[in-house]
Amino acid sequence: MGYFEGLTGSSFKTTEDGRRLFFPWGPLGRGYAIDSEERYGRLRKQVKAYMVVSLLPVILAPIIYHGYIISFASAAISLTFYLAWMWVLLPRLAPADERLSFKESMTSQARAHGPVVLRLLTIISLVFVAAGLLMLVAEPHGRVIALAVILFFGFCATLFIRMLVLRREAV
């Protein structure tokens, strides 16, 4: 599950003095110090499990049920659970002064994903961009969906290429 390990890695940071920090809102919020390696390992596993349990239904629901209502409902339930979880967890952790930059978050994600996964994700994203372009030409009445596919997966491909570059620079 390298993909989910990469997503999880973007929420954590190790400082130069060895402290472990958790950023529940990524680069957009404050960090929290984790007081022990045991607690750090347990929290990483919990965040990873949350990612798997919350993202898979959102992604698979439209494929299995041919509709987006279940996907949106899954996302809403998942987000509500996360907010409640953080409401209980964060008061137990000490706030940290350090921030997490977007570059640090992406570099951490890139290291956790690995070069093979990032290349595969880039290729898959570019295939979807090509499919969107084909849809644009072959199905003119589906122009809005085709443009959405091109924009979304073009953005994804750009992020994955950026992560490959950051990974190479970090080594």
GROMACS .gro file of C-alpha atoms in nm:
model
  171
    1MET     CA    1   0.000   0.000   0.000
    2GLY     CA    2   0.267   0.250  -0.101
    3TYR     CA    3   0.010   0.501  -0.220
    4PHE     CA    4  -0.156   0.531   0.120
    5GLU     CA    5   0.182   0.536   0.295
    6GLY     CA    6   0.264   0.839   0.078
    7LEU     CA    7  -0.059   1.015   0.169
    8THR     CA    8   0.003   0.942   0.536
    9GLY     CA    9   0.362   1.066   0.518
   10SER     CA   10   0.247   1.410   0.413
   11SER     CA   11   0.090   1.465   0.758
   12PHE     CA   12   0.407   1.399   0.958
   13LYS     CA   13   0.743   1.569   0.997
   14THR     CA   14   1.059   1.492   1.189
   15THR     CA   15   1.247   1.801   1.305
   16GLU     CA   16   1.626   1.836   1.301
   17ASP     CA   17   1.635   1.765   1.675
   18GLY     CA   18   1.441   1.439   1.621
   19ARG     CA   19   1.097   1.546   1.742
   20ARG     CA   20   0.800   1.392   1.563
   21LEU     CA   21   0.523   1.630   1.457
   22PHE     CA   22   0.172   1.561   1.331
   23PHE     CA   23  -0.005   1.805   1.098
   24PRO     CA   24  -0.372   1.702   1.088
   25TRP     CA   25  -0.459   1.976   0.836
   26GLY     CA   26  -0.138   1.941   0.634
   27PRO     CA   27   0.042   2.265   0.544
   28LEU     CA   28  -0.272   2.467   0.620
   29GLY     CA   29  -0.268   2.422   0.996
   30ARG     CA   30  -0.050   2.399   1.301
   31GLY     CA   31   0.156   2.100   1.401
   32TYR     CA   32   0.139   1.894   1.717
   33ALA     CA   33   0.428   1.721   1.894
   34ILE     CA   34   0.406   1.347   1.949
   35ASP     CA   35   0.569   1.255   2.278
   36SER     CA   36   0.685   0.897   2.210
   37GLU     CA   37   0.790   0.669   1.925
   38GLU     CA   38   0.517   0.424   2.024
   39ARG     CA   39   0.248   0.692   2.000
   40TYR     CA   40   0.398   0.814   1.671
   41GLY     CA   41   0.385   0.464   1.520
   42ARG     CA   42   0.029   0.408   1.642
   43LEU     CA   43  -0.091   0.746   1.510
   44ARG     CA   44   0.072   0.682   1.169
   45LYS     CA   45  -0.106   0.345   1.147
   46GLN     CA   46  -0.436   0.505   1.247
   47VAL     CA   47  -0.404   0.786   0.992
   48LYS     CA   48  -0.313   0.534   0.721
   49ALA     CA   49  -0.611   0.313   0.813
   50TYR     CA   50  -0.835   0.621   0.804
   51MET     CA   51  -0.706   0.707   0.455
   52VAL     CA   52  -0.776   0.356   0.326
   53VAL     CA   53  -1.118   0.325   0.488
   54SER     CA   54  -1.229   0.673   0.383
   55LEU     CA   55  -1.088   0.699   0.029
   56LEU     CA   56  -1.171   0.357  -0.110
   57PRO     CA   57  -1.552   0.393  -0.080
   58VAL     CA   58  -1.537   0.744  -0.227
   59ILE     CA   59  -1.337   0.617  -0.526
   60LEU     CA   60  -1.512   0.282  -0.575
   61ALA     CA   61  -1.877   0.386  -0.516
   62PRO     CA   62  -1.925   0.552  -0.858
   63ILE     CA   63  -1.771   0.250  -1.030
   64ILE     CA   64  -1.977  -0.011  -0.844
   65TYR     CA   65  -2.308   0.174  -0.809
   66HIS     CA   66  -2.286   0.400  -1.116
   67GLY     CA   67  -2.374   0.705  -0.913
   68TYR     CA   68  -2.208   0.974  -0.712
   69ILE     CA   69  -2.455   1.008  -0.424
   70ILE     CA   70  -2.297   0.720  -0.230
   71SER     CA   71  -1.954   0.866  -0.301
   72PHE     CA   72  -2.053   1.208  -0.165
   73ALA     CA   73  -2.225   1.047   0.135
   74SER     CA   74  -1.910   0.842   0.207
   75ALA     CA   75  -1.698   1.157   0.186
   76ALA     CA   76  -1.932   1.345   0.422
   77ILE     CA   77  -1.934   1.061   0.676
   78SER     CA   78  -1.558   1.026   0.651
   79LEU     CA   79  -1.498   1.398   0.699
   80THR     CA   80  -1.735   1.409   0.996
   81PHE     CA   81  -1.551   1.116   1.155
   82TYR     CA   82  -1.213   1.285   1.098
   83LEU     CA   83  -1.329   1.613   1.250
   84ALA     CA   84  -1.465   1.431   1.557
   85TRP     CA   85  -1.147   1.226   1.587
   86MET     CA   86  -0.927   1.539   1.573
   87TRP     CA   87  -1.156   1.716   1.822
   88VAL     CA   88  -1.081   1.435   2.070
   89LEU     CA   89  -0.713   1.375   1.979
   90LEU     CA   90  -0.562   1.722   1.940
   91PRO     CA   91  -0.620   1.847   2.298
   92ARG     CA   92  -0.402   1.552   2.412
   93LEU     CA   93  -0.107   1.666   2.197
   94ALA     CA   94   0.119   1.963   2.260
   95PRO     CA   95   0.101   2.236   1.993
   96ALA     CA   96   0.430   2.291   1.809
   97ASP     CA   97   0.572   2.615   1.675
   98GLU     CA   98   0.702   2.458   1.354
   99ARG     CA   99   0.506   2.479   1.032
  100LEU     CA  100   0.484   2.236   0.742
  101SER     CA  101   0.540   2.392   0.402
  102PHE     CA  102   0.375   2.263   0.087
  103LYS     CA  103   0.721   2.168  -0.042
  104GLU     CA  104   0.800   1.966   0.273
  105SER     CA  105   0.464   1.794   0.252
  106MET     CA  106   0.515   1.702  -0.113
  107THR     CA  107   0.875   1.589  -0.053
  108SER     CA  108   0.763   1.366   0.232
  109GLN     CA  109   0.488   1.222   0.013
  110ALA     CA  110   0.732   1.170  -0.274
  111ARG     CA  111   0.976   0.978  -0.052
  112ALA     CA  112   0.700   0.757   0.084
  113HIS     CA  113   0.549   0.684  -0.259
  114GLY     CA  114   0.879   0.588  -0.417
  115PRO     CA  115   0.991   0.653  -0.775
  116VAL     CA  116   0.813   0.353  -0.931
  117VAL     CA  117   0.474   0.445  -0.784
  118LEU     CA  118   0.518   0.811  -0.883
  119ARG     CA  119   0.608   0.716  -1.240
  120LEU     CA  120   0.307   0.483  -1.262
  121LEU     CA  121   0.076   0.752  -1.124
  122THR     CA  122   0.218   1.001  -1.376
  123ILE     CA  123   0.164   0.760  -1.666
  124ILE     CA  124  -0.189   0.675  -1.552
  125SER     CA  125  -0.273   1.045  -1.517
  126LEU     CA  126  -0.139   1.116  -1.868
  127VAL     CA  127  -0.344   0.826  -2.007
  128PHE     CA  128  -0.655   0.982  -1.853
  129VAL     CA  129  -0.562   1.320  -2.004
  130ALA     CA  130  -0.535   1.149  -2.344
  131ALA     CA  131  -0.871   0.979  -2.283
  132GLY     CA  132  -1.021   1.318  -2.200
  133LEU     CA  133  -0.883   1.462  -2.522
  134LEU     CA  134  -1.028   1.167  -2.714
  135MET     CA  135  -1.364   1.223  -2.543
  136LEU     CA  136  -1.349   1.589  -2.639
  137VAL     CA  137  -1.308   1.498  -3.005
  138ALA     CA  138  -1.534   1.190  -3.020
  139GLU     CA  139  -1.817   1.309  -2.794
  140PRO     CA  140  -1.873   1.683  -2.845
  141HIS     CA  141  -2.187   1.683  -2.627
  142GLY     CA  142  -1.977   1.551  -2.335
  143ARG     CA  143  -1.744   1.850  -2.350
  144VAL     CA  144  -1.784   1.948  -1.982
  145ILE     CA  145  -1.691   1.602  -1.854
  146ALA     CA  146  -1.402   1.576  -2.100
  147LEU     CA  147  -1.263   1.913  -1.990
  148ALA     CA  148  -1.302   1.815  -1.623
  149VAL     CA  149  -1.109   1.491  -1.687
  150ILE     CA  150  -0.834   1.677  -1.876
  151LEU     CA  151  -0.799   1.945  -1.608
  152PHE     CA  152  -0.811   1.711  -1.309
  153PHE     CA  153  -0.571   1.449  -1.441
  154GLY     CA  154  -0.347   1.715  -1.596
  155PHE     CA  155  -0.319   1.869  -1.249
  156CYS     CA  156  -0.249   1.524  -1.101
  157ALA     CA  157   0.023   1.455  -1.360
  158THR     CA  158   0.181   1.793  -1.283
  159LEU     CA  159   0.185   1.714  -0.910
  160PHE     CA  160   0.338   1.370  -0.966
  161ILE     CA  161   0.607   1.513  -1.193
  162ARG     CA  162   0.679   1.778  -0.929
  163MET     CA  163   0.710   1.504  -0.666
  164LEU     CA  164   0.956   1.315  -0.886
  165VAL     CA  165   1.168   1.629  -0.913
  166LEU     CA  166   1.148   1.695  -0.537
  167ARG     CA  167   1.239   1.334  -0.466
  168ARG     CA  168   1.545   1.358  -0.689
  169GLU     CA  169   1.650   1.687  -0.523
  170ALA     CA  170   1.608   1.542  -0.172
  171VAL     CA  171   1.840   1.248  -0.239
   0.00000   0.00000   0.00000
